[in-house]
PDB file of C-alpha atoms in Angstrom:
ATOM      1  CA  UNK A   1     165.053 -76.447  12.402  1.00 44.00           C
ATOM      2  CA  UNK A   2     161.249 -75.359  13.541  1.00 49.00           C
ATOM      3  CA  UNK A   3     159.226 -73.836  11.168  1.00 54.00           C
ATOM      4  CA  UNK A   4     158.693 -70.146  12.069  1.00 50.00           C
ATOM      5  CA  UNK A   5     155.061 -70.005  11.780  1.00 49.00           C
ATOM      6  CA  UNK A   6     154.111 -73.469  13.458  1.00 49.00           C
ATOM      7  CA  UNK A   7     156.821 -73.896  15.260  1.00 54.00           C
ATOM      8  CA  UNK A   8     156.921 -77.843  14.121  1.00 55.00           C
ATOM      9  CA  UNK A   9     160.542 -78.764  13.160  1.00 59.00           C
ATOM     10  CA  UNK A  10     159.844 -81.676  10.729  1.00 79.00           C
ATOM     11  CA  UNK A  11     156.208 -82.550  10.613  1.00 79.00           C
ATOM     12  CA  UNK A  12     155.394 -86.158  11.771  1.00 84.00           C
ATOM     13  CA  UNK A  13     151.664 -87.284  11.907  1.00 90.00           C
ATOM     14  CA  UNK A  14     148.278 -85.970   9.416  1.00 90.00           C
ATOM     15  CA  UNK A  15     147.681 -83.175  11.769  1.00 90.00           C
ATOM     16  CA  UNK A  16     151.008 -81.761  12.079  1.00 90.00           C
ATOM     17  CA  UNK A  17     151.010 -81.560   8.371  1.00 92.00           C
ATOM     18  CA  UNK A  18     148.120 -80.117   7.735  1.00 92.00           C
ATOM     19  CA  UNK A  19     148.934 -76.836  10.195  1.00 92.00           C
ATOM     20  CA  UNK A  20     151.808 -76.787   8.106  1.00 92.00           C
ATOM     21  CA  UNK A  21     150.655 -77.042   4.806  1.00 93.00           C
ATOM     22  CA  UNK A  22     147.852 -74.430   6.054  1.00 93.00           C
ATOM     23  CA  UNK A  23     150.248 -72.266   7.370  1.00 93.00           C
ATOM     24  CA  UNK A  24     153.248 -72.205   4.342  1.00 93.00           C
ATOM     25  CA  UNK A  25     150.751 -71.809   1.790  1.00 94.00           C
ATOM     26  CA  UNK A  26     147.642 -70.072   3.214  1.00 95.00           C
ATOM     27  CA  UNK A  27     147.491 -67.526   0.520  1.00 95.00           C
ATOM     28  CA  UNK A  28     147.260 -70.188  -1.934  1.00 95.00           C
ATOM     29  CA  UNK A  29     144.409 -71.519  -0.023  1.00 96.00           C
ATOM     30  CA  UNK A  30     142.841 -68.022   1.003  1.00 96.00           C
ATOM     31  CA  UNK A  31     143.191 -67.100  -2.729  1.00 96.00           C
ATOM     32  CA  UNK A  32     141.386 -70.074  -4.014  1.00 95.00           C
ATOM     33  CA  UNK A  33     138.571 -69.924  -1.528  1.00 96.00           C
ATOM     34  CA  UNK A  34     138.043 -65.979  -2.873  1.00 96.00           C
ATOM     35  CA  UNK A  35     137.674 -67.303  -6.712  1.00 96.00           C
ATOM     36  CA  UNK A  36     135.439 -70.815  -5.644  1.00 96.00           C
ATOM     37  CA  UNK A  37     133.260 -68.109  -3.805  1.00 96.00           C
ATOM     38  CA  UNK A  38     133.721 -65.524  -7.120  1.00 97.00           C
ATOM     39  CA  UNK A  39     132.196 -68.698  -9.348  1.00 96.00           C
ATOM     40  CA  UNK A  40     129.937 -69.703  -7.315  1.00 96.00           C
ATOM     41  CA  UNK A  41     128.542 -66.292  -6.335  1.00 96.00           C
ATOM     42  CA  UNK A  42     128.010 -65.463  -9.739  1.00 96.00           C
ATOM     43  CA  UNK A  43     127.364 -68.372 -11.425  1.00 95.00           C
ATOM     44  CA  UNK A  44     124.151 -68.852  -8.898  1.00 94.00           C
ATOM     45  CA  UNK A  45     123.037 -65.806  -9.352  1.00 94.00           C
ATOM     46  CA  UNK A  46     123.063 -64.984 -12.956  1.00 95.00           C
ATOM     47  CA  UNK A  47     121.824 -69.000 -13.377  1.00 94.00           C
ATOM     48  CA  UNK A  48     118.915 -68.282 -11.165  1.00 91.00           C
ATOM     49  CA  UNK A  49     118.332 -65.201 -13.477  1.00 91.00           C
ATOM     50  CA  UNK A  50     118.427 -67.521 -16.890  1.00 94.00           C
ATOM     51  CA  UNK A  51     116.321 -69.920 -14.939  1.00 91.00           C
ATOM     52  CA  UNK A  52     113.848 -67.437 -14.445  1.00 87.00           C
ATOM     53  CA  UNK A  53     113.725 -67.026 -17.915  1.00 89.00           C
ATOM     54  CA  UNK A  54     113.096 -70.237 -18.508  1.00 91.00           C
ATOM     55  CA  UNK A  55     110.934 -71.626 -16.593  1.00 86.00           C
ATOM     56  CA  UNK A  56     108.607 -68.698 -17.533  1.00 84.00           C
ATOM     57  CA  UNK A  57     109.367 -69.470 -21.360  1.00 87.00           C
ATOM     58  CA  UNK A  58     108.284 -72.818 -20.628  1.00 85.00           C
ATOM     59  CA  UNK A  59     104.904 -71.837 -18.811  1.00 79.00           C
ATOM     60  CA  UNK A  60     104.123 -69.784 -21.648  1.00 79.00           C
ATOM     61  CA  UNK A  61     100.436 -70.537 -22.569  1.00 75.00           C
ATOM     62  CA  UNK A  62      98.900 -69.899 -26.169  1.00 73.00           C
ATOM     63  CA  UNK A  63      94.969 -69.645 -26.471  1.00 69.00           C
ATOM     64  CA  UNK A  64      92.851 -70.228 -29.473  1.00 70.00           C
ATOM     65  CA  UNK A  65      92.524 -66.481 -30.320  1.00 71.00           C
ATOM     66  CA  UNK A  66      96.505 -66.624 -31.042  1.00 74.00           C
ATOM     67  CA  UNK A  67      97.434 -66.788 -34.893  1.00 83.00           C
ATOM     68  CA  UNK A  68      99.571 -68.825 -36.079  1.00 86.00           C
ATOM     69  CA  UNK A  69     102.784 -66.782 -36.266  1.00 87.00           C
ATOM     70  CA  UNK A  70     102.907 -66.613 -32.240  1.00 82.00           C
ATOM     71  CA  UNK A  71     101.734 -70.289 -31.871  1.00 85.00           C
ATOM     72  CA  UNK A  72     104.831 -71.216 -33.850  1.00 91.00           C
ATOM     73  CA  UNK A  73     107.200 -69.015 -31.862  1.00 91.00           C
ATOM     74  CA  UNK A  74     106.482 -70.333 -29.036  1.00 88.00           C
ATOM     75  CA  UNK A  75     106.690 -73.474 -29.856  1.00 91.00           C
ATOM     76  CA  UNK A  76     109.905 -72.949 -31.202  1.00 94.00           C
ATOM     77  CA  UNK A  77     111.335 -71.045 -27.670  1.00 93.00           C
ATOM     78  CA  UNK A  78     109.829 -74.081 -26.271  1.00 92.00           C
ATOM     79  CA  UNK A  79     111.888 -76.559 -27.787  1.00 95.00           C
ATOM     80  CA  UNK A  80     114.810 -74.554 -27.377  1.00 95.00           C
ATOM     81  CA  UNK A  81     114.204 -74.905 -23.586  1.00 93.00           C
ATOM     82  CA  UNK A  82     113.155 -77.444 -23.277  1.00 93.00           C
ATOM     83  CA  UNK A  83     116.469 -79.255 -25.251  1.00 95.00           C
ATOM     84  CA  UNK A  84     119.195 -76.751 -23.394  1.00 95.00           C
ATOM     85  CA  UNK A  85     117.718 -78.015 -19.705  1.00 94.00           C
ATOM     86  CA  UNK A  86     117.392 -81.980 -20.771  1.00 95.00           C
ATOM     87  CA  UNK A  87     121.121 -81.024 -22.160  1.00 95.00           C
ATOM     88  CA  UNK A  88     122.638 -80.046 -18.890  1.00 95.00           C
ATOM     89  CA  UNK A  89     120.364 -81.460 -16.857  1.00 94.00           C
ATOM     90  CA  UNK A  90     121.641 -84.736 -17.958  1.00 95.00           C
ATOM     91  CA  UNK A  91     125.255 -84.226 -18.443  1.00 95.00           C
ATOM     92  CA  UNK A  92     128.319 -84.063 -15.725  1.00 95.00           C
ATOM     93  CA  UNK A  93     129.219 -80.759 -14.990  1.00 95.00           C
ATOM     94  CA  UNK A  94     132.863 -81.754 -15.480  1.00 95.00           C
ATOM     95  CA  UNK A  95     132.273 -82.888 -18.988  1.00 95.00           C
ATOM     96  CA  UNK A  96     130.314 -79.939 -19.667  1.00 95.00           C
ATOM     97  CA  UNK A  97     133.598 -77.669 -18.504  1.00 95.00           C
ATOM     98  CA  UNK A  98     136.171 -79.591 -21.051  1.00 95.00           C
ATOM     99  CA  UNK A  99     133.892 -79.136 -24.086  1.00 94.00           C
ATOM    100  CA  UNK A 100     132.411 -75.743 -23.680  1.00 94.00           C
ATOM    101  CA  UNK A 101     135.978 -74.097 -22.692  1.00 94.00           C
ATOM    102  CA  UNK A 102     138.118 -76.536 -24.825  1.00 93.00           C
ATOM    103  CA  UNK A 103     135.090 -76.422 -27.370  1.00 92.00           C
ATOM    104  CA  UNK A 104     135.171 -72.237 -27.913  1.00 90.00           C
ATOM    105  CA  UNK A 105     138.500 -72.133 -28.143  1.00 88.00           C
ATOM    106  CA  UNK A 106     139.006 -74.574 -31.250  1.00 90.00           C
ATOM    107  CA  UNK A 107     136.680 -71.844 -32.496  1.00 90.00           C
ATOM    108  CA  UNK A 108     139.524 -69.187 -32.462  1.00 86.00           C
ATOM    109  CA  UNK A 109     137.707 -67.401 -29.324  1.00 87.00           C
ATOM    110  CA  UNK A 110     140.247 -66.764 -26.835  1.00 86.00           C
ATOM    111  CA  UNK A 111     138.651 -67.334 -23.429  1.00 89.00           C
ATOM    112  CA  UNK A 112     140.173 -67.687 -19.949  1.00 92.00           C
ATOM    113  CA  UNK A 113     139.431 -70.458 -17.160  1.00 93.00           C
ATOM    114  CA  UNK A 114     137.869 -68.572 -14.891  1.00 95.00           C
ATOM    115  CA  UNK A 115     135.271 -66.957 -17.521  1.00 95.00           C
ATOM    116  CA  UNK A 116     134.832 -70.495 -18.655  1.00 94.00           C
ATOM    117  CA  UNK A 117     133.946 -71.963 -15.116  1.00 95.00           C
ATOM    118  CA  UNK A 118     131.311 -68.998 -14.448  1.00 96.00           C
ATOM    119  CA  UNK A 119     130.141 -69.854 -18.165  1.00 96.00           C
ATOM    120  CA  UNK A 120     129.134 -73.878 -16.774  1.00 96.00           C
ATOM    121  CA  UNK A 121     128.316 -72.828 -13.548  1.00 96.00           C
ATOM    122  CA  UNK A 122     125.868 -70.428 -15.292  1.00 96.00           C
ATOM    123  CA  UNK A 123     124.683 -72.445 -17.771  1.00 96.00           C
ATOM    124  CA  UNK A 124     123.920 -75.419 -15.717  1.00 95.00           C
ATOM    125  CA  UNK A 125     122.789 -74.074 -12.840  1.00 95.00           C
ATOM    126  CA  UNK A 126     120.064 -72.076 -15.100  1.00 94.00           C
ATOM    127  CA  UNK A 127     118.735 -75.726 -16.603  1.00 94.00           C
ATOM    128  CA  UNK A 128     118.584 -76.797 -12.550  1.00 92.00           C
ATOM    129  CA  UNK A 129     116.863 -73.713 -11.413  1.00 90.00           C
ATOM    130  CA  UNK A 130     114.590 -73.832 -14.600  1.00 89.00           C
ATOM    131  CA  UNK A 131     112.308 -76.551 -13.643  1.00 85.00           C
ATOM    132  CA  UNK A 132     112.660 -75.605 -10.494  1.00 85.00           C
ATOM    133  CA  UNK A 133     110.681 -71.921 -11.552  1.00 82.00           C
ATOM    134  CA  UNK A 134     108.538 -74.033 -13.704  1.00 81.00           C
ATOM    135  CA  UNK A 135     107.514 -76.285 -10.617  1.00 79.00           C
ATOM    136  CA  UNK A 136     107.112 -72.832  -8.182  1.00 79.00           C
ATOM    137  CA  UNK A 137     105.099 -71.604 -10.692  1.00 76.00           C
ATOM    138  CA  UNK A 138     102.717 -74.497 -10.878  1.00 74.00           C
ATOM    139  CA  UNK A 139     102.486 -74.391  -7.740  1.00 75.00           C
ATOM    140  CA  UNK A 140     100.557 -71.198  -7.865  1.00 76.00           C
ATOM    141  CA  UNK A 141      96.656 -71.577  -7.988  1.00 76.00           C
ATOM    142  CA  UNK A 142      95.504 -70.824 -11.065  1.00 75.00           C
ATOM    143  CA  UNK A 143      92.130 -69.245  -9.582  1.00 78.00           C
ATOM    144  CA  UNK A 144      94.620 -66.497  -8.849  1.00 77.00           C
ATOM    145  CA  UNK A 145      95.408 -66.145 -12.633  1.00 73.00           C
ATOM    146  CA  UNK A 146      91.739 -66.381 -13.527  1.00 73.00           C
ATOM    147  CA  UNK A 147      90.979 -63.916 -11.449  1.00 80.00           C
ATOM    148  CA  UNK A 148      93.733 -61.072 -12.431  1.00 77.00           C
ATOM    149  CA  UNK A 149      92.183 -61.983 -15.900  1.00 72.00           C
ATOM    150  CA  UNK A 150      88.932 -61.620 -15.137  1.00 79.00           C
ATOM    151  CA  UNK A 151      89.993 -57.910 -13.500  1.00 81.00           C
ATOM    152  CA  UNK A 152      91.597 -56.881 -16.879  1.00 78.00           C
ATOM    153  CA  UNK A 153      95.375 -57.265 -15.974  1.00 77.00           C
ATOM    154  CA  UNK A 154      96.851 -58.967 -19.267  1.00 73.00           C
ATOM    155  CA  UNK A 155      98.765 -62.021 -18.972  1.00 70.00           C
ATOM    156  CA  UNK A 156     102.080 -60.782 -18.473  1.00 73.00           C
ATOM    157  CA  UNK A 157     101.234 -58.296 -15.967  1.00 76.00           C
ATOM    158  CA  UNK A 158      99.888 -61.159 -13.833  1.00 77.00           C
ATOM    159  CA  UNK A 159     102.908 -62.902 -14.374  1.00 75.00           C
ATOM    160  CA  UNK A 160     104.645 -60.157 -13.193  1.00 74.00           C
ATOM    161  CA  UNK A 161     102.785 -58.988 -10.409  1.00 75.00           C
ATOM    162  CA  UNK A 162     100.631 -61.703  -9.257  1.00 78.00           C
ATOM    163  CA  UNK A 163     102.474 -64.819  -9.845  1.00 78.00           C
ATOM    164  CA  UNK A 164     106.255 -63.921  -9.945  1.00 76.00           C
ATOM    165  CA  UNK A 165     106.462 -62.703  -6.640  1.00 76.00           C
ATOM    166  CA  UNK A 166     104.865 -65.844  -5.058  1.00 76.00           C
ATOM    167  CA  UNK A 167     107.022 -68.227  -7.054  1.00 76.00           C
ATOM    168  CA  UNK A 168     109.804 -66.426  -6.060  1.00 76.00           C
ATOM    169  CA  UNK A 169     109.600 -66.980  -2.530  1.00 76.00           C
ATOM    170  CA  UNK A 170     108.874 -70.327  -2.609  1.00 75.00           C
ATOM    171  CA  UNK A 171     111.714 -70.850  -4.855  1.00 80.00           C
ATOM    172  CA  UNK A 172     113.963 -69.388  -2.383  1.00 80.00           C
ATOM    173  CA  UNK A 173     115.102 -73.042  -0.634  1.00 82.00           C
ATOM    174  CA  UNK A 174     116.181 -74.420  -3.817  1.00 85.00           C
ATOM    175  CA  UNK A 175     118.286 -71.470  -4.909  1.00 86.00           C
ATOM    176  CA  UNK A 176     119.878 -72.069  -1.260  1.00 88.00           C
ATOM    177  CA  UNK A 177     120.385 -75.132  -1.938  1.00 91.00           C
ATOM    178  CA  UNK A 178     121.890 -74.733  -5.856  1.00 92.00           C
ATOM    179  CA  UNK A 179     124.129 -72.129  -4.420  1.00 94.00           C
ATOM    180  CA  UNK A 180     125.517 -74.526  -1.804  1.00 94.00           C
ATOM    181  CA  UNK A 181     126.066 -77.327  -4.607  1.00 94.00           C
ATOM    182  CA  UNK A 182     128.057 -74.960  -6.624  1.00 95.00           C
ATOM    183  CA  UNK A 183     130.125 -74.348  -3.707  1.00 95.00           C
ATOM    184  CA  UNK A 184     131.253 -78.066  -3.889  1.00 94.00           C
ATOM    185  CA  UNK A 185     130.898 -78.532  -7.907  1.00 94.00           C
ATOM    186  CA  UNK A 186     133.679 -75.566  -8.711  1.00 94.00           C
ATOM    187  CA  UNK A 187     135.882 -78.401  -7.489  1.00 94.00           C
ATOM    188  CA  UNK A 188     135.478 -80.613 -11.359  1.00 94.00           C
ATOM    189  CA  UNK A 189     136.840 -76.905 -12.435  1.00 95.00           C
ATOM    190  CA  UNK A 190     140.208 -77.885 -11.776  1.00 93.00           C
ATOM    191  CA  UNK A 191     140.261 -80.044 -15.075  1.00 94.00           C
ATOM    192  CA  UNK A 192     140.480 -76.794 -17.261  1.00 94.00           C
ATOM    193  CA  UNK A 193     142.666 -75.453 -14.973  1.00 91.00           C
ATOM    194  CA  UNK A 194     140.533 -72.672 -12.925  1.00 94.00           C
ATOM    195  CA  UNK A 195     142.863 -72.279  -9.835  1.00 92.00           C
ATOM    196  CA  UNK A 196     139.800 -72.438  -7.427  1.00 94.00           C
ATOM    197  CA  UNK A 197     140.371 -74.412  -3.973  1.00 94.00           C
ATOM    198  CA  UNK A 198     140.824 -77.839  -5.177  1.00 95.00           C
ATOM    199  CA  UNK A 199     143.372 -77.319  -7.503  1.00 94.00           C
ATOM    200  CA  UNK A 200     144.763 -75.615  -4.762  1.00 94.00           C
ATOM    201  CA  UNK A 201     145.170 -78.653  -2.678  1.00 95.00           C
ATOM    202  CA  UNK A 202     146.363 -80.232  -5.614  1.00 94.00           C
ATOM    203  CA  UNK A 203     148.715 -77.977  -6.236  1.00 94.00           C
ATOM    204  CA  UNK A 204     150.139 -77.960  -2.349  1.00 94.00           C
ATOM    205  CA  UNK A 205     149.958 -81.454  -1.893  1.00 93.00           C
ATOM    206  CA  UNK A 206     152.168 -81.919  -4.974  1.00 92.00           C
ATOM    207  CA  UNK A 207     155.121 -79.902  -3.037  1.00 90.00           C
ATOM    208  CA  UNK A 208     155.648 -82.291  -0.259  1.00 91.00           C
ATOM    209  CA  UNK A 209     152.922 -85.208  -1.865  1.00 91.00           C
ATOM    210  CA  UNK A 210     151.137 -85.240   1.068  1.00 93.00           C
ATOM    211  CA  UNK A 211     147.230 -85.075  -0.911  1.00 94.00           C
ATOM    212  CA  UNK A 212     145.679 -86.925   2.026  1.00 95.00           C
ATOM    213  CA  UNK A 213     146.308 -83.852   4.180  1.00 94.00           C
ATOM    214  CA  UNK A 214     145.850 -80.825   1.440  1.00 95.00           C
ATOM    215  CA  UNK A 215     142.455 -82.349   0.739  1.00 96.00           C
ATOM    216  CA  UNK A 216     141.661 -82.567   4.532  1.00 96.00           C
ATOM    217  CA  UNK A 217     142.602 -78.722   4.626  1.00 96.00           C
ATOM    218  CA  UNK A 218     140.176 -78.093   2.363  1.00 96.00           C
ATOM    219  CA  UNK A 219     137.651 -80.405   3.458  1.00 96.00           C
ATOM    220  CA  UNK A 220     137.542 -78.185   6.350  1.00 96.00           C
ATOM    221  CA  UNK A 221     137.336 -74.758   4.319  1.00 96.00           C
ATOM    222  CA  UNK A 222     134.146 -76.404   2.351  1.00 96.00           C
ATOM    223  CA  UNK A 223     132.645 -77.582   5.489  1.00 97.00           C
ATOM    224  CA  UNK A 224     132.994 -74.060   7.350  1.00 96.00           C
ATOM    225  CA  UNK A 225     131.822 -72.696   4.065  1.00 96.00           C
ATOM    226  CA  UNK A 226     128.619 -74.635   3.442  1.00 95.00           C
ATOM    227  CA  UNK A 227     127.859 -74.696   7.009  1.00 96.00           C
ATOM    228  CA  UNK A 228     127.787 -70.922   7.251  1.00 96.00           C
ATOM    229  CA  UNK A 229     125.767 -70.043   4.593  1.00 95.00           C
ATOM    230  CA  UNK A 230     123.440 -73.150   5.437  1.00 93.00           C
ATOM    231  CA  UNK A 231     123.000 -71.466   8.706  1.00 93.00           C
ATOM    232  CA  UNK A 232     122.735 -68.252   6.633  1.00 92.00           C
ATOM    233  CA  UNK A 233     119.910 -69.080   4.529  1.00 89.00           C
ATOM    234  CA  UNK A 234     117.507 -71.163   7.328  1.00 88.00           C
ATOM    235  CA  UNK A 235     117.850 -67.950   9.059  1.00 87.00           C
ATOM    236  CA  UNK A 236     116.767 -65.802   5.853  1.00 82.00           C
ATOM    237  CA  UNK A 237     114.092 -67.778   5.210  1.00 78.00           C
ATOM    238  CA  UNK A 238     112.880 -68.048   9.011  1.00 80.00           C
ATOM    239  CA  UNK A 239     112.563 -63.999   8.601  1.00 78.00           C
ATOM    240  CA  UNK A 240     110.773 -64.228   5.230  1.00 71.00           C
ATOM    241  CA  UNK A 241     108.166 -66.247   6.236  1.00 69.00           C
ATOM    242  CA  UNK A 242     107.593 -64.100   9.437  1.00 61.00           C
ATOM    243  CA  UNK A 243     106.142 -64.586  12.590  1.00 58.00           C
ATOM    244  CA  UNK A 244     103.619 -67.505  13.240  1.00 52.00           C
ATOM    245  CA  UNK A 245     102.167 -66.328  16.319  1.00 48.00           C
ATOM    246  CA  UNK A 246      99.361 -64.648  14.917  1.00 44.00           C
ATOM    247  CA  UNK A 247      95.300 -65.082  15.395  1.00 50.00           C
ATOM    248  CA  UNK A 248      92.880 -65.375  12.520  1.00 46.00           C
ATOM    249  CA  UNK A 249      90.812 -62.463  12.148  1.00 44.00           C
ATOM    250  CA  UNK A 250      87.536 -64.622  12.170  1.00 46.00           C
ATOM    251  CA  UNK A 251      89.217 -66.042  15.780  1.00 46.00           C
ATOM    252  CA  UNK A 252      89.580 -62.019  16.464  1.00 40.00           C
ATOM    253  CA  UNK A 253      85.911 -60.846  15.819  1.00 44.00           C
ATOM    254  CA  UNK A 254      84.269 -64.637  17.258  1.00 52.00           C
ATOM    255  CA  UNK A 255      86.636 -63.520  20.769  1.00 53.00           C
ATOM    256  CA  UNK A 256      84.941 -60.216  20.692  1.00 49.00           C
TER     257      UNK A 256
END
């Protein structure tokens, strides 16, 4: 008897399964493409946001004139920092998932999967985007700084106004980039049971046991995915950076 929706009566070779398998159980799929996007969509951006924090904690600078209160302070933020992004920077993301959500709730705190995978995906993707701040900030020349100083703006307000803003863009790539590797790392998820699009595959190539095709359906979906919002970004940061046809003004006046 053919199925109704593919029309194949009993499913023979790889392909033939998979437009099956796609077709039976395509809300299952749909539905765990939705939450890998949720985590990932969320997790980026409030990790780029922590981060930012960060990386800015770690680029704080104390002068001589400081007393010894601040000095201590922050040194102590410092240390914090610098401990949480050399903790997650050098740990698998899976492990981290099994003892944070496994971890809180031995503590009596009753917390769900999902919550728990934005929770990692937060956590380490601020550590990853932290040095990542700290390296766009460097990057700024510090005769810029000197020179806010030297105007009277106070060290935060050049922070703010001065440097931020050109870190920030030149961050941009990377945060493309973490977001696109979150995509693909909500997969490790699956091991405390966050039905996102792998354990999706799992679970529909369980029904028939037919995992070689699931996981090619989904290889697909993450390949369409990341390829989009590849595309997505080069053509963000293509209008960012603006047009490069444009003549020097010294060129200008020498022409005149």
């Amino acid at each position: 008897m053919k199925d109704i929706l593919t029309g194949i009566a009993d499913p023979q070779t790889s392909l033939e399964w998979m437009v099956y398998l796609t077709n039976k159980y395509f809300k299952m799929f749909l539905d765990g493409t939705k939450l890998t996007l949720y985590i990932a969509v969320l997790g980026t951006l409030i990790g780029f946001l922590l981060g930012y924090v960060i990386g800015i904690i770690q680029d704080i600078r104390t002068g001589e004139g400081d007393n010894v209160v601040k000095k201590l302070f922050v040194r102590l933020l410092k240390i914090i920092a610098g401990a949480y992004v050399e903790i997650f920077r050098d740990t698998p993301m899976i492990v981290q998932a099994m003892i944070i959500y496994y971890g809180i709730r031995q503590m009596g705190v009753d917390m769900g999967p999902v919550f728990a995978g934005v929770l990692v995906t937060v956590l380490n993707t601020g550590a990853y985007m932290a040095e990542t701040v700290r390296g766009g900030i460097g990057s700024i020349d510090i005769g810029q700084r000197e020179g806010a100083w030297a105007m009277g703006m106070s060290p935060m307000k050049t922070m703010l106004y001065i440097v931020l803003p050109q870190a920030f863009k030149n961050i941009i790539p990377e945060m493309a980039n973490t977001f696109l590797t979150n995509l693909k790392m909500t997969s490790v998820l699956n091991v405390i049971a966050v039905q996102e699009l792998f354990m999706a595959a799992k679970t529909v190539g369980g029904n028939y046991y037919k995992y070689f095709e699931s996981y090619l359906v989904i290889a697909v979906i993450y390949f369409v995915l990341c390829f989009f919002f590849n595309k997505l970004f080069n053509f963000l940061e293509k209008k960012m950076k603006g047009s490069q046809d444009y003549a020097l003004a010294v060129e200008y006046m020498d022409n005149q």
